[in-house]
Amino acid sequence: MQSRATRSDAVGRAWRDGASVALATSAYGVSFGALSIASGLDLWQTIALSLLMFSGGSQFAFIGVIASGGGFAGVASAAMLGLRNALYGMSMRSVLQPRPAMVPLTAHLTIDESTAVALAQDDPAARRVGFWVTGIGIYLGWNLATLAGALLGDLLGDPKQWGLDAAAAAAFVGLLWPRLRARQAVAVAAASAALAAVLLPALPSGMPVIVAAVVGVVVGLTNWLGPRSTVERA
């Protein structure tokens, strides 16, 4: 059994991890707020997306495709990105074991960062602390940053001048890069990126991302280039 001091250290580390991730992630909300206004959404629509959707990847995908006129593709792309949160929820339910009344809130705060921080902890109590500190911290910070970006959008001018249009892509690459260690992960990333680039001139905006995602699903289900079981190798 862990000593009380060891558990206290683990919980303290979870607090620090969650707070640092929340602070860094929330800053991207400024980018979303400014880009959303520049894409044609009004202030209240922008705020509603962050309050209700609360999934950075889905939000950026949605406004990116809406700005180019692809309504259905925007919804489809955002929905596919949002499916990963459902997968996170299935694993986090057993980790957090929330009371029935807390399930809706827990589901809303189950995002990439809160899941990653929680699963990075060894102690069960620290996992719960990491999840809630990260999830609540990002929710508050992201929405405040979204509001600031939306209000300051006109003062900032064209978001592209400040590189705000590339901030989300840079963040995603930063999150993805440490995962590209196994041969299968590298193959999926390379094949999906190449296919999306080839289809970009031919398909409506947003559709290349959907097709590339299908490639990733197929490779994952077939375990192509993935590790084989002991029986298969024998």
PDB file of C-alpha atoms in Angstrom:
ATOM      1  CA  MET A   1       0.000   0.000   0.000  1.00  0.00           C
ATOM      2  CA  GLN A   2       1.088   3.550  -0.673  1.00  0.00           C
ATOM      3  CA  SER A   3       1.966   5.705   2.310  1.00  0.00           C
ATOM      4  CA  ARG A   4       0.021   8.879   2.953  1.00  0.00           C
ATOM      5  CA  ALA A   5       3.050  10.989   2.003  1.00  0.00           C
ATOM      6  CA  THR A   6       3.494   9.126  -1.275  1.00  0.00           C
ATOM      7  CA  ARG A   7      -0.166   9.571  -2.164  1.00  0.00           C
ATOM      8  CA  SER A   8       0.026  13.261  -1.255  1.00  0.00           C
ATOM      9  CA  ASP A   9       3.013  13.667  -3.570  1.00  0.00           C
ATOM     10  CA  ALA A  10       1.130  11.911  -6.378  1.00  0.00           C
ATOM     11  CA  VAL A  11      -1.908  14.133  -5.932  1.00  0.00           C
ATOM     12  CA  GLY A  12       0.283  17.239  -5.849  1.00  0.00           C
ATOM     13  CA  ARG A  13       1.968  16.172  -9.076  1.00  0.00           C
ATOM     14  CA  ALA A  14      -1.444  15.647 -10.662  1.00  0.00           C
ATOM     15  CA  TRP A  15      -2.452  19.177  -9.643  1.00  0.00           C
ATOM     16  CA  ARG A  16       0.697  20.612 -11.198  1.00  0.00           C
ATOM     17  CA  ASP A  17       0.341  18.574 -14.384  1.00  0.00           C
ATOM     18  CA  GLY A  18      -3.310  19.513 -14.779  1.00  0.00           C
ATOM     19  CA  ALA A  19      -2.761  23.213 -14.105  1.00  0.00           C
ATOM     20  CA  SER A  20       0.162  23.501 -16.525  1.00  0.00           C
ATOM     21  CA  VAL A  21      -1.691  21.683 -19.314  1.00  0.00           C
ATOM     22  CA  ALA A  22      -4.814  23.782 -18.702  1.00  0.00           C
ATOM     23  CA  LEU A  23      -2.841  27.023 -18.900  1.00  0.00           C
ATOM     24  CA  ALA A  24      -1.056  26.063 -22.111  1.00  0.00           C
ATOM     25  CA  THR A  25      -4.142  24.673 -23.842  1.00  0.00           C
ATOM     26  CA  SER A  26      -6.444  27.538 -22.900  1.00  0.00           C
ATOM     27  CA  ALA A  27      -4.249  29.980 -24.798  1.00  0.00           C
ATOM     28  CA  TYR A  28      -5.385  28.438 -28.083  1.00  0.00           C
ATOM     29  CA  GLY A  29      -8.896  29.665 -27.327  1.00  0.00           C
ATOM     30  CA  VAL A  30      -7.792  33.134 -28.419  1.00  0.00           C
ATOM     31  CA  SER A  31      -6.963  31.690 -31.825  1.00  0.00           C
ATOM     32  CA  PHE A  32     -10.345  30.000 -32.078  1.00  0.00           C
ATOM     33  CA  GLY A  33     -12.273  33.114 -31.071  1.00  0.00           C
ATOM     34  CA  ALA A  34     -10.494  35.313 -33.611  1.00  0.00           C
ATOM     35  CA  LEU A  35     -10.735  32.753 -36.424  1.00  0.00           C
ATOM     36  CA  SER A  36     -14.403  32.072 -35.721  1.00  0.00           C
ATOM     37  CA  ILE A  37     -15.296  35.738 -36.113  1.00  0.00           C
ATOM     38  CA  ALA A  38     -13.113  36.001 -39.220  1.00  0.00           C
ATOM     39  CA  SER A  39     -14.927  32.959 -40.656  1.00  0.00           C
ATOM     40  CA  GLY A  40     -18.293  34.681 -40.461  1.00  0.00           C
ATOM     41  CA  LEU A  41     -19.741  33.486 -37.155  1.00  0.00           C
ATOM     42  CA  ASP A  42     -21.015  36.111 -34.748  1.00  0.00           C
ATOM     43  CA  LEU A  43     -20.005  36.567 -31.126  1.00  0.00           C
ATOM     44  CA  TRP A  44     -22.797  34.452 -29.647  1.00  0.00           C
ATOM     45  CA  GLN A  45     -22.303  31.609 -32.102  1.00  0.00           C
ATOM     46  CA  THR A  46     -18.599  31.581 -31.274  1.00  0.00           C
ATOM     47  CA  ILE A  47     -19.256  31.517 -27.534  1.00  0.00           C
ATOM     48  CA  ALA A  48     -21.878  28.773 -27.931  1.00  0.00           C
ATOM     49  CA  LEU A  49     -19.431  26.543 -29.820  1.00  0.00           C
ATOM     50  CA  SER A  50     -16.897  26.712 -27.001  1.00  0.00           C
ATOM     51  CA  LEU A  51     -19.476  26.301 -24.245  1.00  0.00           C
ATOM     52  CA  LEU A  52     -21.428  23.436 -25.796  1.00  0.00           C
ATOM     53  CA  MET A  53     -19.079  21.657 -28.206  1.00  0.00           C
ATOM     54  CA  PHE A  54     -15.901  22.137 -26.141  1.00  0.00           C
ATOM     55  CA  SER A  55     -13.633  20.123 -28.380  1.00  0.00           C
ATOM     56  CA  GLY A  56     -10.841  22.164 -29.871  1.00  0.00           C
ATOM     57  CA  GLY A  57     -10.188  19.932 -32.872  1.00  0.00           C
ATOM     58  CA  SER A  58     -13.870  19.727 -33.767  1.00  0.00           C
ATOM     59  CA  GLN A  59     -14.320  23.461 -33.329  1.00  0.00           C
ATOM     60  CA  PHE A  60     -11.405  24.369 -35.575  1.00  0.00           C
ATOM     61  CA  ALA A  61     -12.532  21.839 -38.186  1.00  0.00           C
ATOM     62  CA  PHE A  62     -16.065  23.234 -38.107  1.00  0.00           C
ATOM     63  CA  ILE A  63     -15.158  26.887 -38.603  1.00  0.00           C
ATOM     64  CA  GLY A  64     -12.476  26.013 -41.149  1.00  0.00           C
ATOM     65  CA  VAL A  65     -14.943  24.265 -43.421  1.00  0.00           C
ATOM     66  CA  ILE A  66     -17.759  26.736 -42.764  1.00  0.00           C
ATOM     67  CA  ALA A  67     -15.437  29.539 -43.868  1.00  0.00           C
ATOM     68  CA  SER A  68     -14.916  27.773 -47.195  1.00  0.00           C
ATOM     69  CA  GLY A  69     -18.617  27.122 -47.728  1.00  0.00           C
ATOM     70  CA  GLY A  70     -18.696  23.380 -47.008  1.00  0.00           C
ATOM     71  CA  GLY A  71     -21.528  23.113 -44.501  1.00  0.00           C
ATOM     72  CA  PHE A  72     -22.123  19.351 -44.519  1.00  0.00           C
ATOM     73  CA  ALA A  73     -18.421  18.554 -44.676  1.00  0.00           C
ATOM     74  CA  GLY A  74     -17.835  20.834 -41.713  1.00  0.00           C
ATOM     75  CA  VAL A  75     -20.411  19.024 -39.610  1.00  0.00           C
ATOM     76  CA  ALA A  76     -19.103  15.605 -40.698  1.00  0.00           C
ATOM     77  CA  SER A  77     -15.473  16.490 -39.982  1.00  0.00           C
ATOM     78  CA  ALA A  78     -16.322  17.900 -36.558  1.00  0.00           C
ATOM     79  CA  ALA A  79     -18.447  14.857 -35.742  1.00  0.00           C
ATOM     80  CA  MET A  80     -15.692  12.407 -36.690  1.00  0.00           C
ATOM     81  CA  LEU A  81     -13.166  14.268 -34.583  1.00  0.00           C
ATOM     82  CA  GLY A  82     -15.673  14.257 -31.739  1.00  0.00           C
ATOM     83  CA  LEU A  83     -16.023  10.478 -31.873  1.00  0.00           C
ATOM     84  CA  ARG A  84     -12.656  10.115 -30.192  1.00  0.00           C
ATOM     85  CA  ASN A  85     -14.147  11.690 -27.074  1.00  0.00           C
ATOM     86  CA  ALA A  86     -16.705   8.884 -26.939  1.00  0.00           C
ATOM     87  CA  LEU A  87     -13.850   6.364 -27.035  1.00  0.00           C
ATOM     88  CA  TYR A  88     -12.094   8.259 -24.249  1.00  0.00           C
ATOM     89  CA  GLY A  89     -15.301   8.173 -22.237  1.00  0.00           C
ATOM     90  CA  MET A  90     -15.462   4.400 -22.272  1.00  0.00           C
ATOM     91  CA  SER A  91     -12.011   4.108 -20.718  1.00  0.00           C
ATOM     92  CA  MET A  92     -12.398   7.044 -18.320  1.00  0.00           C
ATOM     93  CA  ARG A  93     -15.668   5.747 -16.883  1.00  0.00           C
ATOM     94  CA  SER A  94     -13.865   2.811 -15.283  1.00  0.00           C
ATOM     95  CA  VAL A  95     -11.024   5.057 -14.105  1.00  0.00           C
ATOM     96  CA  LEU A  96     -13.166   7.794 -12.552  1.00  0.00           C
ATOM     97  CA  GLN A  97     -16.267   5.778 -11.606  1.00  0.00           C
ATOM     98  CA  PRO A  98     -18.453   8.906 -11.428  1.00  0.00           C
ATOM     99  CA  ARG A  99     -21.774   8.973  -9.617  1.00  0.00           C
ATOM    100  CA  PRO A 100     -24.790   8.930 -11.976  1.00  0.00           C
ATOM    101  CA  ALA A 101     -25.484  12.616 -11.364  1.00  0.00           C
ATOM    102  CA  MET A 102     -21.912  13.493 -12.383  1.00  0.00           C
ATOM    103  CA  VAL A 103     -21.852  11.477 -15.613  1.00  0.00           C
ATOM    104  CA  PRO A 104     -23.013  14.352 -17.911  1.00  0.00           C
ATOM    105  CA  LEU A 105     -20.385  16.742 -16.525  1.00  0.00           C
ATOM    106  CA  THR A 106     -17.696  14.074 -16.649  1.00  0.00           C
ATOM    107  CA  ALA A 107     -18.554  13.318 -20.273  1.00  0.00           C
ATOM    108  CA  HIS A 108     -18.411  17.008 -21.217  1.00  0.00           C
ATOM    109  CA  LEU A 109     -14.957  17.397 -19.697  1.00  0.00           C
ATOM    110  CA  THR A 110     -13.564  14.216 -21.261  1.00  0.00           C
ATOM    111  CA  ILE A 111     -11.188  15.629 -23.861  1.00  0.00           C
ATOM    112  CA  ASP A 112      -7.685  14.806 -25.104  1.00  0.00           C
ATOM    113  CA  GLU A 113      -5.881  16.696 -22.359  1.00  0.00           C
ATOM    114  CA  SER A 114      -7.963  15.635 -19.338  1.00  0.00           C
ATOM    115  CA  THR A 115      -7.745  12.004 -20.442  1.00  0.00           C
ATOM    116  CA  ALA A 116      -3.983  12.180 -21.015  1.00  0.00           C
ATOM    117  CA  VAL A 117      -3.237  13.800 -17.659  1.00  0.00           C
ATOM    118  CA  ALA A 118      -5.476  11.358 -15.791  1.00  0.00           C
ATOM    119  CA  LEU A 119      -3.982   8.265 -17.400  1.00  0.00           C
ATOM    120  CA  ALA A 120      -0.446   9.558 -16.817  1.00  0.00           C
ATOM    121  CA  GLN A 121      -0.946   9.212 -13.046  1.00  0.00           C
ATOM    122  CA  ASP A 122      -0.273   5.960 -11.181  1.00  0.00           C
ATOM    123  CA  ASP A 123      -2.418   6.559  -8.117  1.00  0.00           C
ATOM    124  CA  PRO A 124      -6.243   6.296  -8.476  1.00  0.00           C
ATOM    125  CA  ALA A 125      -6.827   9.439  -6.426  1.00  0.00           C
ATOM    126  CA  ALA A 126      -4.237  11.316  -8.468  1.00  0.00           C
ATOM    127  CA  ARG A 127      -5.963  10.209 -11.672  1.00  0.00           C
ATOM    128  CA  ARG A 128      -9.229  11.720 -10.520  1.00  0.00           C
ATOM    129  CA  VAL A 129      -7.518  14.930  -9.442  1.00  0.00           C
ATOM    130  CA  GLY A 130      -5.629  15.172 -12.730  1.00  0.00           C
ATOM    131  CA  PHE A 131      -8.822  14.710 -14.727  1.00  0.00           C
ATOM    132  CA  TRP A 132     -10.877  17.291 -12.869  1.00  0.00           C
ATOM    133  CA  VAL A 133      -8.142  19.915 -12.563  1.00  0.00           C
ATOM    134  CA  THR A 134      -7.333  19.628 -16.258  1.00  0.00           C
ATOM    135  CA  GLY A 135     -10.920  19.428 -17.485  1.00  0.00           C
ATOM    136  CA  ILE A 136     -12.312  22.269 -15.377  1.00  0.00           C
ATOM    137  CA  GLY A 137      -9.213  24.409 -15.872  1.00  0.00           C
ATOM    138  CA  ILE A 138      -9.335  24.097 -19.648  1.00  0.00           C
ATOM    139  CA  TYR A 139     -13.104  24.622 -19.790  1.00  0.00           C
ATOM    140  CA  LEU A 140     -12.882  27.899 -17.903  1.00  0.00           C
ATOM    141  CA  GLY A 141      -9.698  29.059 -19.601  1.00  0.00           C
ATOM    142  CA  TRP A 142     -10.773  28.025 -23.110  1.00  0.00           C
ATOM    143  CA  ASN A 143     -14.081  29.871 -22.871  1.00  0.00           C
ATOM    144  CA  LEU A 144     -12.508  33.016 -21.440  1.00  0.00           C
ATOM    145  CA  ALA A 145      -9.835  32.931 -24.146  1.00  0.00           C
ATOM    146  CA  THR A 146     -12.499  32.363 -26.818  1.00  0.00           C
ATOM    147  CA  LEU A 147     -14.362  35.440 -25.617  1.00  0.00           C
ATOM    148  CA  ALA A 148     -11.158  37.482 -25.615  1.00  0.00           C
ATOM    149  CA  GLY A 149     -10.232  36.342 -29.119  1.00  0.00           C
ATOM    150  CA  ALA A 150     -13.705  37.059 -30.451  1.00  0.00           C
ATOM    151  CA  LEU A 151     -13.804  40.540 -28.921  1.00  0.00           C
ATOM    152  CA  LEU A 152     -10.265  41.387 -29.983  1.00  0.00           C
ATOM    153  CA  GLY A 153     -10.619  39.873 -33.433  1.00  0.00           C
ATOM    154  CA  ASP A 154     -11.262  43.207 -35.117  1.00  0.00           C
ATOM    155  CA  LEU A 155      -8.363  44.833 -33.289  1.00  0.00           C
ATOM    156  CA  LEU A 156      -6.010  42.007 -34.224  1.00  0.00           C
ATOM    157  CA  GLY A 157      -6.912  42.248 -37.901  1.00  0.00           C
ATOM    158  CA  ASP A 158      -6.312  39.267 -40.150  1.00  0.00           C
ATOM    159  CA  PRO A 159      -5.520  36.261 -37.892  1.00  0.00           C
ATOM    160  CA  LYS A 160      -3.118  34.985 -40.546  1.00  0.00           C
ATOM    161  CA  GLN A 161      -0.832  37.946 -39.888  1.00  0.00           C
ATOM    162  CA  TRP A 162      -0.246  36.670 -36.371  1.00  0.00           C
ATOM    163  CA  GLY A 163      -0.065  32.999 -37.279  1.00  0.00           C
ATOM    164  CA  LEU A 164      -3.282  32.261 -35.396  1.00  0.00           C
ATOM    165  CA  ASP A 165      -4.569  30.229 -38.325  1.00  0.00           C
ATOM    166  CA  ALA A 166      -1.624  27.874 -37.890  1.00  0.00           C
ATOM    167  CA  ALA A 167      -1.728  27.651 -34.096  1.00  0.00           C
ATOM    168  CA  ALA A 168      -4.158  24.746 -34.015  1.00  0.00           C
ATOM    169  CA  ALA A 169      -2.244  22.781 -36.645  1.00  0.00           C
ATOM    170  CA  ALA A 170       0.993  23.319 -34.741  1.00  0.00           C
ATOM    171  CA  ALA A 171      -0.653  22.140 -31.528  1.00  0.00           C
ATOM    172  CA  PHE A 172      -1.967  18.979 -33.190  1.00  0.00           C
ATOM    173  CA  VAL A 173       1.446  18.176 -34.653  1.00  0.00           C
ATOM    174  CA  GLY A 174       2.980  18.643 -31.214  1.00  0.00           C
ATOM    175  CA  LEU A 175       0.486  16.211 -29.701  1.00  0.00           C
ATOM    176  CA  LEU A 176       0.873  13.697 -32.524  1.00  0.00           C
ATOM    177  CA  TRP A 177       4.634  13.617 -32.856  1.00  0.00           C
ATOM    178  CA  PRO A 178       5.437  11.715 -29.612  1.00  0.00           C
ATOM    179  CA  ARG A 179       2.988   8.990 -30.679  1.00  0.00           C
ATOM    180  CA  LEU A 180       4.780   8.284 -33.960  1.00  0.00           C
ATOM    181  CA  ARG A 181       7.069   5.592 -32.621  1.00  0.00           C
ATOM    182  CA  ALA A 182       5.471   2.354 -33.757  1.00  0.00           C
ATOM    183  CA  ARG A 183       5.672   1.361 -37.414  1.00  0.00           C
ATOM    184  CA  GLN A 184       1.889   1.196 -37.735  1.00  0.00           C
ATOM    185  CA  ALA A 185       1.387   4.721 -36.358  1.00  0.00           C
ATOM    186  CA  VAL A 186       3.925   6.153 -38.809  1.00  0.00           C
ATOM    187  CA  ALA A 187       2.274   4.284 -41.704  1.00  0.00           C
ATOM    188  CA  VAL A 188      -1.200   5.559 -40.784  1.00  0.00           C
ATOM    189  CA  ALA A 189      -0.001   9.149 -40.437  1.00  0.00           C
ATOM    190  CA  ALA A 190       1.936   9.102 -43.713  1.00  0.00           C
ATOM    191  CA  ALA A 191      -0.822   7.390 -45.709  1.00  0.00           C
ATOM    192  CA  SER A 192      -3.554   9.645 -44.343  1.00  0.00           C
ATOM    193  CA  ALA A 193      -1.571  12.825 -44.970  1.00  0.00           C
ATOM    194  CA  ALA A 194      -0.642  11.789 -48.518  1.00  0.00           C
ATOM    195  CA  LEU A 195      -4.212  10.811 -49.371  1.00  0.00           C
ATOM    196  CA  ALA A 196      -5.632  14.045 -47.976  1.00  0.00           C
ATOM    197  CA  ALA A 197      -3.111  16.086 -50.001  1.00  0.00           C
ATOM    198  CA  VAL A 198      -3.972  14.228 -53.227  1.00  0.00           C
ATOM    199  CA  LEU A 199      -7.724  14.598 -52.729  1.00  0.00           C
ATOM    200  CA  LEU A 200      -7.612  18.230 -51.635  1.00  0.00           C
ATOM    201  CA  PRO A 201      -8.000  19.731 -55.148  1.00  0.00           C
ATOM    202  CA  ALA A 202     -10.712  17.265 -56.166  1.00  0.00           C
ATOM    203  CA  LEU A 203     -13.098  17.085 -53.203  1.00  0.00           C
ATOM    204  CA  PRO A 204     -15.104  19.733 -51.330  1.00  0.00           C
ATOM    205  CA  SER A 205     -13.436  21.299 -48.326  1.00  0.00           C
ATOM    206  CA  GLY A 206     -13.452  18.979 -45.350  1.00  0.00           C
ATOM    207  CA  MET A 207     -14.018  15.764 -47.294  1.00  0.00           C
ATOM    208  CA  PRO A 208     -10.292  14.872 -47.683  1.00  0.00           C
ATOM    209  CA  VAL A 209     -10.007  14.812 -43.885  1.00  0.00           C
ATOM    210  CA  ILE A 210     -12.962  12.433 -43.653  1.00  0.00           C
ATOM    211  CA  VAL A 211     -11.524  10.082 -46.283  1.00  0.00           C
ATOM    212  CA  ALA A 212      -8.118  10.149 -44.556  1.00  0.00           C
ATOM    213  CA  ALA A 213      -9.795   9.280 -41.266  1.00  0.00           C
ATOM    214  CA  VAL A 214     -11.416   6.257 -42.900  1.00  0.00           C
ATOM    215  CA  VAL A 215      -7.951   5.076 -43.951  1.00  0.00           C
ATOM    216  CA  GLY A 216      -6.808   5.280 -40.351  1.00  0.00           C
ATOM    217  CA  VAL A 217      -9.826   3.288 -39.155  1.00  0.00           C
ATOM    218  CA  VAL A 218      -9.268   0.564 -41.764  1.00  0.00           C
ATOM    219  CA  VAL A 219      -5.570   0.234 -40.929  1.00  0.00           C
ATOM    220  CA  GLY A 220      -6.390   0.077 -37.237  1.00  0.00           C
ATOM    221  CA  LEU A 221      -9.087  -2.576 -37.634  1.00  0.00           C
ATOM    222  CA  THR A 222      -6.951  -4.770 -39.886  1.00  0.00           C
ATOM    223  CA  ASN A 223      -3.823  -4.197 -37.766  1.00  0.00           C
ATOM    224  CA  TRP A 224      -1.862  -3.654 -40.963  1.00  0.00           C
ATOM    225  CA  LEU A 225       1.850  -3.250 -40.122  1.00  0.00           C
ATOM    226  CA  GLY A 226       0.954  -3.688 -36.453  1.00  0.00           C
ATOM    227  CA  PRO A 227       2.483  -6.214 -34.063  1.00  0.00           C
ATOM    228  CA  ARG A 228       1.357  -9.779 -34.631  1.00  0.00           C
ATOM    229  CA  SER A 229       0.315 -12.126 -31.863  1.00  0.00           C
ATOM    230  CA  THR A 230       2.611 -14.860 -30.647  1.00  0.00           C
ATOM    231  CA  VAL A 231       0.460 -17.513 -32.301  1.00  0.00           C
ATOM    232  CA  GLU A 232       0.610 -15.757 -35.662  1.00  0.00           C
ATOM    233  CA  ARG A 233       4.381 -15.351 -35.474  1.00  0.00           C
ATOM    234  CA  ALA A 234       4.784 -19.003 -34.604  1.00  0.00           C
TER     235      ALA A 234
END
